[in-house]
Short mmCIF file of C-alpha atoms and ligand atoms in Angstrom, two decimals:
data_model
loop_
_atom_site.label_atom_id
_atom_site.label_comp_id
_atom_site.label_asym_id
_atom_site.label_seq_id
_atom_site.Cartn_x
_atom_site.Cartn_y
_atom_site.Cartn_z
CA MET A 10 37.50 15.27 4.52
CA ALA A 11 36.41 18.87 5.17
CA LEU A 12 33.63 19.24 7.73
CA LEU A 13 30.14 19.80 6.30
CA VAL A 14 27.56 21.37 8.60
CA ASP A 15 23.95 21.10 7.52
CA LEU A 16 21.94 23.79 9.28
CA ARG A 17 19.15 24.00 6.68
CA SER A 18 16.59 22.28 8.88
CA ASP A 19 16.11 19.68 11.59
CA THR A 20 14.35 17.66 8.88
CA VAL A 21 17.82 16.61 7.63
CA THR A 22 18.48 14.52 10.74
CA THR A 23 19.33 10.88 10.18
CA PRO A 24 17.94 8.03 12.31
CA THR A 25 19.98 6.91 15.32
CA PRO A 26 21.54 3.41 15.42
CA GLU A 27 18.90 2.44 18.01
CA MET A 28 16.16 3.55 15.61
CA ARG A 29 17.68 1.53 12.78
CA ARG A 30 17.81 -1.56 15.00
CA ALA A 31 14.21 -1.07 16.11
CA MET A 32 13.13 -0.59 12.49
CA ALA A 33 14.90 -3.75 11.36
CA ASN A 34 13.27 -5.79 14.11
CA ALA A 35 9.84 -4.16 14.12
CA GLU A 36 6.82 -6.38 14.49
CA VAL A 37 4.48 -5.43 11.66
CA GLY A 38 0.99 -6.02 10.26
CA ASP A 39 -1.36 -4.35 7.81
CA ASP A 40 -2.08 -0.91 9.22
CA VAL A 41 -4.99 -0.33 6.84
CA TYR A 42 -6.69 -3.08 8.87
CA ALA A 43 -5.31 -1.38 12.04
CA GLU A 44 -3.32 -4.60 12.56
CA ASP A 45 0.19 -3.23 12.84
CA PRO A 46 1.12 -3.69 16.51
CA THR A 47 4.02 -1.24 16.36
CA VAL A 48 1.89 1.50 14.81
CA ASN A 49 -0.83 0.84 17.37
CA ARG A 50 1.73 1.12 20.18
CA LEU A 51 3.09 4.39 18.79
CA GLN A 52 -0.40 5.84 18.43
CA GLU A 53 -1.28 4.92 22.00
CA ARG A 54 2.02 6.36 23.26
CA ALA A 55 1.56 9.63 21.38
CA ALA A 56 -2.02 10.05 22.56
CA ALA A 57 -1.03 9.40 26.17
CA LEU A 58 1.94 11.76 25.97
CA LEU A 59 -0.30 14.59 24.79
CA GLY A 60 -3.26 13.68 26.98
CA LYS A 61 -5.59 12.97 24.05
CA GLU A 62 -7.93 10.01 23.52
CA ALA A 63 -6.36 8.84 20.28
CA ALA A 64 -3.65 9.47 17.71
CA LEU A 65 -2.92 8.67 14.07
CA PHE A 66 0.41 8.11 12.36
CA VAL A 67 0.57 10.21 9.18
CA PRO A 68 3.33 10.47 6.57
CA SER A 69 4.03 14.18 7.05
CA GLY A 70 3.33 17.23 9.16
CA THR A 71 1.63 18.85 6.21
CA MET A 72 -0.79 15.96 5.87
CA GLY A 73 -1.48 16.02 9.61
CA ASN A 74 -2.26 19.74 9.59
CA GLU A 75 -4.40 19.54 6.49
CA ILE A 76 -6.39 16.56 7.72
CA ALA A 77 -7.03 18.49 10.95
CA VAL A 78 -8.29 21.56 9.08
CA LYS A 79 -10.58 19.35 7.01
CA VAL A 80 -12.00 17.45 9.98
CA HIS A 81 -12.69 20.63 11.94
CA THR A 82 -14.39 22.58 9.14
CA HIS A 83 -17.01 22.57 6.39
CA PRO A 84 -16.44 24.17 2.98
CA GLY A 85 -16.89 27.93 3.20
CA ASP A 86 -16.01 28.12 6.91
CA GLU A 87 -13.45 30.56 8.14
CA VAL A 88 -10.21 29.71 9.94
CA LEU A 89 -8.42 32.35 12.00
CA ILE A 90 -4.67 31.98 11.73
CA ASP A 91 -1.56 34.14 11.96
CA GLU A 92 -0.34 35.21 8.55
CA ASP A 93 3.11 33.62 8.96
CA ALA A 94 1.91 30.17 9.95
CA HIS A 95 3.28 27.13 8.12
CA ILE A 96 -0.29 26.26 7.08
CA VAL A 97 -0.52 29.65 5.34
CA LYS A 98 2.95 29.99 3.87
CA TRP A 99 4.35 26.55 3.18
CA GLU A 100 1.52 24.13 2.51
CA LEU A 101 0.81 25.24 -1.06
CA GLY A 102 -2.65 26.60 -0.30
CA ALA A 103 -3.76 23.11 0.72
CA ALA A 104 -6.44 24.41 3.10
CA ALA A 105 -8.17 26.06 0.13
CA PHE A 106 -7.47 23.11 -2.15
CA ILE A 107 -8.56 20.32 0.19
CA SER A 108 -10.94 21.91 2.70
CA ASN A 109 -12.37 24.83 0.67
CA VAL A 110 -12.05 27.08 3.68
CA GLN A 111 -11.22 30.74 3.93
CA LEU A 112 -8.02 31.34 5.87
CA HIS A 113 -8.49 34.67 7.63
CA THR A 114 -4.86 35.59 8.18
CA LEU A 115 -3.95 37.99 10.96
CA PRO A 116 -0.84 40.06 11.71
CA ASN A 117 1.17 38.71 14.60
CA GLN A 118 4.17 39.42 16.73
CA ARG A 119 6.35 36.35 17.05
CA GLY A 120 3.42 34.08 16.32
CA ILE A 121 1.14 35.85 18.75
CA VAL A 122 -2.12 37.35 17.53
CA PRO A 123 -3.58 39.39 20.40
CA VAL A 124 -6.45 37.46 21.96
CA GLY A 125 -8.66 40.54 21.55
CA GLU A 126 -8.05 40.37 17.79
CA TYR A 127 -9.31 36.81 17.67
CA ALA A 128 -12.30 37.85 19.78
CA ARG A 129 -13.11 40.68 17.35
CA ARG A 130 -12.94 38.36 14.32
CA ILE A 131 -14.97 35.42 15.59
CA HIS A 132 -18.46 35.39 14.16
CA PRO A 133 -21.04 32.61 14.18
CA GLY A 134 -21.97 33.04 10.52
CA ASP A 135 -25.21 34.35 9.07
CA ASP A 136 -26.71 35.11 5.65
CA HIS A 137 -23.68 37.24 4.80
CA THR A 138 -20.66 36.12 6.78
CA PRO A 139 -18.79 32.82 6.96
CA SER A 140 -18.76 30.90 10.26
CA THR A 141 -15.57 31.00 12.24
CA ARG A 142 -14.97 27.33 12.94
CA LEU A 143 -11.30 27.04 13.80
CA ILE A 144 -8.28 28.84 15.22
CA CYS A 145 -4.86 27.46 14.29
CA LEU A 146 -1.83 28.07 16.50
CA GLU A 147 1.80 27.10 15.85
CA ASN A 148 4.23 26.33 18.68
CA THR A 149 7.14 26.69 18.25
CA HIS A 150 6.57 29.37 15.65
CA ASN A 151 8.85 28.64 12.74
CA ALA A 152 8.73 31.89 10.75
CA SER A 153 9.38 33.97 13.87
CA GLY A 154 12.64 32.16 14.59
CA GLY A 155 11.40 29.09 16.42
CA VAL A 156 9.99 31.19 19.26
CA VAL A 157 7.80 29.69 21.94
CA LEU A 158 4.20 30.77 22.43
CA PRO A 159 3.80 31.12 26.21
CA LEU A 160 1.51 28.68 27.95
CA GLU A 161 -0.53 31.53 29.42
CA TYR A 162 -1.27 32.87 25.93
CA MET A 163 -2.27 29.42 24.68
CA ARG A 164 -4.64 29.09 27.62
CA GLU A 165 -6.27 32.44 26.89
CA VAL A 166 -6.87 31.51 23.26
CA TRP A 167 -8.26 28.15 24.35
CA CYS A 168 -10.62 29.83 26.78
CA LEU A 169 -11.86 32.30 24.17
CA ALA A 170 -12.36 29.54 21.60
CA ARG A 171 -14.35 27.39 23.98
CA GLN A 172 -16.56 30.30 25.00
CA ASN A 173 -17.35 30.84 21.32
CA ASN A 174 -17.70 27.24 20.20
CA VAL A 175 -14.64 27.47 18.00
CA GLU A 176 -12.18 24.58 17.69
CA VAL A 177 -8.41 24.94 18.11
CA HIS A 178 -5.76 23.07 16.14
CA LEU A 179 -2.14 23.27 17.23
CA ASP A 180 0.59 22.86 14.63
CA GLY A 181 3.03 21.44 17.12
CA ALA A 182 5.55 20.28 14.53
CA ARG A 183 8.12 21.21 17.21
CA ILE A 184 5.92 20.99 20.32
CA PHE A 185 8.68 19.19 22.24
CA ASN A 186 11.12 22.03 21.54
CA ALA A 187 8.51 24.36 23.03
CA ALA A 188 7.89 22.09 26.00
CA VAL A 189 11.60 21.66 26.74
CA ALA A 190 12.18 25.42 26.46
CA LEU A 191 9.26 26.15 28.78
CA GLY A 192 10.14 23.33 31.16
CA VAL A 193 6.60 21.94 31.05
CA PRO A 194 5.20 18.60 29.81
CA ALA A 195 3.99 18.85 26.19
CA LYS A 196 0.59 17.78 27.46
CA GLU A 197 0.09 21.20 29.02
CA LEU A 198 0.40 22.83 25.62
CA ALA A 199 -1.76 20.14 24.02
CA ASP A 200 -4.44 20.78 26.66
CA CYS A 201 -5.04 24.11 24.91
CA ALA A 202 -6.15 22.54 21.63
CA HIS A 203 -8.70 20.04 20.34
CA SER A 204 -6.14 18.58 17.96
CA VAL A 205 -2.37 18.60 17.81
CA MET A 206 0.02 17.59 15.07
CA PHE A 207 3.63 16.93 16.00
CA CYS A 208 6.51 15.77 13.81
CA LEU A 209 8.72 12.78 14.47
CA SER A 210 10.89 13.63 11.48
CA LYS A 211 12.35 16.93 12.68
CA GLY A 212 14.36 17.35 15.90
CA LEU A 213 13.28 13.88 17.02
CA ALA A 214 15.28 12.50 14.06
CA CYS A 215 12.91 9.89 12.63
CA PRO A 216 13.19 9.31 8.90
CA VAL A 217 9.44 9.75 8.28
CA GLY A 218 6.24 10.59 10.04
CA SER A 219 4.08 12.83 12.16
CA MET A 220 1.36 12.20 14.70
CA LEU A 221 -2.09 13.72 14.75
CA CYS A 222 -3.73 13.59 18.17
CA GLY A 223 -7.27 14.37 19.31
CA SER A 224 -10.55 12.90 20.50
CA ARG A 225 -11.52 9.40 19.40
CA ALA A 226 -14.22 10.77 17.08
CA PHE A 227 -11.77 13.26 15.56
CA ILE A 228 -9.18 10.55 14.90
CA GLU A 229 -11.78 8.20 13.36
CA GLU A 230 -12.64 10.88 10.82
CA ALA A 231 -8.95 11.75 10.37
CA ARG A 232 -8.28 8.11 9.53
CA ARG A 233 -10.85 8.20 6.71
CA LEU A 234 -9.31 11.39 5.34
CA ARG A 235 -5.80 9.95 5.51
CA LYS A 236 -7.02 7.14 3.25
CA ILE A 237 -8.66 9.62 0.85
CA LEU A 238 -5.40 11.55 0.64
CA GLY A 239 -3.43 8.39 -0.10
CA GLY A 240 -1.68 8.37 3.26
CA ALA A 241 -2.79 4.95 4.51
CA MET A 242 0.21 2.62 4.49
CA ARG A 243 0.56 -1.11 5.09
CA GLN A 244 3.48 -2.58 7.15
CA VAL A 245 4.32 0.88 8.40
CA GLY A 246 5.42 -0.41 11.78
CA ILE A 247 8.91 -0.28 10.25
CA LEU A 248 8.62 3.51 10.45
CA ALA A 249 6.61 3.63 13.65
CA ALA A 250 9.38 1.68 15.41
CA ALA A 251 11.67 4.67 14.97
CA GLY A 252 8.94 6.89 16.41
CA LEU A 253 8.77 4.86 19.61
CA VAL A 254 12.54 5.16 20.04
CA ALA A 255 12.27 8.90 19.37
CA LEU A 256 9.67 9.41 22.10
CA ASP A 257 11.84 7.45 24.54
CA THR A 258 15.23 8.94 23.75
CA MET A 259 15.11 12.13 21.72
CA ILE A 260 12.94 14.62 23.62
CA GLU A 261 15.09 15.70 26.54
CA ARG A 262 18.21 16.05 24.43
CA LEU A 263 16.53 18.89 22.48
CA ALA A 264 17.92 21.18 25.19
CA GLU A 265 21.38 20.54 23.70
CA ASP A 266 20.17 21.82 20.32
CA HIS A 267 18.81 24.92 22.01
CA ALA A 268 22.11 25.60 23.80
CA ARG A 269 24.06 25.19 20.55
CA ALA A 270 21.69 27.54 18.70
CA ARG A 271 22.29 30.12 21.39
CA ARG A 272 26.08 29.78 21.17
CA LEU A 273 25.91 30.15 17.39
CA ALA A 274 23.58 33.16 17.61
CA GLU A 275 25.69 34.96 20.21
CA ALA A 276 28.80 34.59 18.08
CA ILE A 277 27.16 35.75 14.84
CA ALA A 278 25.31 38.65 16.51
CA GLY A 279 28.63 40.43 17.11
CA MET A 280 29.91 40.14 13.53
CA PRO A 281 29.83 43.01 11.01
CA GLY A 282 27.22 42.61 8.26
CA PHE A 283 25.05 40.31 10.39
CA GLY A 284 22.38 40.87 12.99
CA VAL A 285 20.51 38.50 15.29
CA ASP A 286 17.56 39.43 17.47
CA MET A 287 18.65 37.40 20.48
CA ALA A 288 15.18 37.60 22.03
CA THR A 289 13.97 35.27 19.28
CA VAL A 290 16.63 32.64 19.90
CA GLN A 291 14.59 30.44 22.21
CA THR A 292 14.85 26.96 20.76
CA ASN A 293 16.81 25.37 17.89
CA MET A 294 16.59 28.13 15.28
CA VAL A 295 18.63 31.23 14.54
CA TYR A 296 17.37 33.81 12.07
CA VAL A 297 20.25 35.98 10.88
CA GLN A 298 19.67 39.36 9.22
CA THR A 299 22.19 39.97 6.47
CA GLU A 300 23.32 43.29 5.02
CA ALA A 301 24.27 41.53 1.77
CA PRO A 302 21.58 39.60 -0.11
CA ALA A 303 20.87 36.43 1.86
CA ARG A 304 21.17 34.30 -1.28
CA ARG A 305 24.75 35.43 -1.78
CA VAL A 306 25.66 34.79 1.87
CA VAL A 307 24.19 31.29 1.63
CA GLN A 308 26.36 30.60 -1.42
CA GLN A 309 29.51 31.89 0.31
CA LEU A 310 28.78 29.76 3.37
CA GLU A 311 28.20 26.72 1.20
CA MET A 312 31.70 27.12 -0.27
CA LEU A 313 32.96 26.98 3.32
CA GLY A 314 31.02 23.80 4.12
CA VAL A 315 28.03 25.33 5.90
CA LEU A 316 24.55 24.74 4.51
CA CYS A 317 21.67 27.04 5.46
CA LEU A 318 18.55 28.53 3.89
CA ASP A 319 17.74 32.05 2.75
CA VAL A 320 14.17 32.42 3.96
CA PHE A 321 13.71 36.13 3.11
CA PRO A 322 15.80 38.40 0.86
CA HIS A 323 17.94 39.52 3.83
CA THR A 324 17.37 36.71 6.30
CA ILE A 325 18.94 33.30 6.60
CA ARG A 326 17.78 30.50 8.85
CA LEU A 327 20.08 28.18 10.80
CA VAL A 328 18.64 25.15 12.57
CA THR A 329 20.50 23.00 15.07
CA HIS A 330 19.70 19.32 15.53
CA LYS A 331 21.16 16.05 16.77
CA ASP A 332 23.61 15.74 13.85
CA VAL A 333 25.18 19.11 14.74
CA GLY A 334 27.77 18.84 17.51
CA ASP A 335 29.94 21.45 19.23
CA GLU A 336 32.64 21.07 16.58
CA HIS A 337 30.08 21.83 13.85
CA ILE A 338 29.05 25.00 15.66
CA THR A 339 32.70 26.07 15.88
CA HIS A 340 33.08 25.39 12.16
CA ALA A 341 29.93 27.39 11.34
CA ILE A 342 31.08 30.33 13.50
CA ASP A 343 34.45 30.33 11.72
CA ALA A 344 32.70 30.29 8.34
CA PHE A 345 30.48 33.24 9.31
CA ALA A 346 33.57 35.13 10.55
CA LYS A 347 35.26 34.60 7.16
CA VAL A 348 32.20 35.84 5.25
CA ALA A 349 31.90 38.81 7.63
CA GLY A 350 35.59 39.62 7.45
N1 TLP B 430 8.83 22.83 8.02
C1 TLP B 430 9.96 22.73 7.12
C2 TLP B 430 9.70 23.54 5.86
O1 TLP B 430 8.48 23.18 5.28
C3 TLP B 430 9.68 25.01 6.08
C4 TLP B 430 11.20 23.23 7.83
O2 TLP B 430 12.30 22.91 7.33
O3 TLP B 430 11.08 23.90 8.87
N2 TLP B 430 4.55 22.80 10.56
C5 TLP B 430 5.70 23.44 10.79
C6 TLP B 430 5.75 24.49 11.84
C7 TLP B 430 6.84 23.13 10.04
O4 TLP B 430 7.96 23.80 10.28
C8 TLP B 430 6.76 22.12 9.06
C9 TLP B 430 7.95 21.77 8.19
C10 TLP B 430 5.54 21.46 8.88
C11 TLP B 430 4.43 21.84 9.63
C12 TLP B 430 5.33 20.40 7.81
O5 TLP B 430 5.99 19.22 8.09
P1 TLP B 430 6.38 18.21 6.90
O6 TLP B 430 7.63 18.74 6.28
O7 TLP B 430 6.58 16.90 7.60
O8 TLP B 430 5.25 18.17 5.95
#
């Protein structure tokens, strides 16, 4: 059978055999009563890994982010956020829908809003202006090509926020990609935020689930909101079991995905009709600029057995993950060469 390479996202990863075994054998209970031992173990593990008091298993990254926004804010509050953040672009306006907040979106360079810009926009709220309650960061920054926000920058934002009584939420859907790329424990990034969401179902290859981490009081409130949003599940230890395996076995190997993304990017960068800003290839994503309409390139690649996404009219996104091996990268490079040729 011809090789099919799925580079649309790391969300397409399938669970490992070890995960499937752990899921089949998971000890379970009713998690709405907080009685699922496997979920409880995963929540404790996630909290400890990120240096937070508590954590909550949620069905998706979107739900984790949106619960966080809701817990941190009151209706009418303002949230400072870069204009390309997932919360702004890909969560269907949920922050307006669920939390009734105003997202004050700011221009950014590779996910970075200058700290001085945040400082200029923070206001306590008065008879005319909304209160700035929250800053949201995203690391790695998806729309900028999976780039890493430097630790130093995160610390500066954290410092500013604390000085001004503003909370910080980190969309760390791919926090472990950032941590591996930086060579630091994820906890150091998490230390720069009051709450952190990270996904188990992306590069870590779980079938379902994300973790929301924060203080005990924050997680208690988050738990109520998860129920309101219909995200409280019963014998969900079956899913949490995969999460425990992921935290044990899938983090360090992300470096392989990063190396493969780099190999792919370097090869495509030299081809006619395509461009890659190599400075943005820092983790498991490659954003390719296309002379031809991206939609058409995606269709041509699909005919050659390579799946990817057109994210802008002249940009396609390629994402490496554990189901993409060296032979898949070779196949993808060959397919790009044919389309270029
Ligand atoms: N991202 C998906 C798409 O929604 C774009 C992808 O394929 O990359 N934060 C970030 C930074 C994300 O990239 C995503 C998913 C989420 C949150 C939401 O996670 P899920 O899909 O679990 O709701």
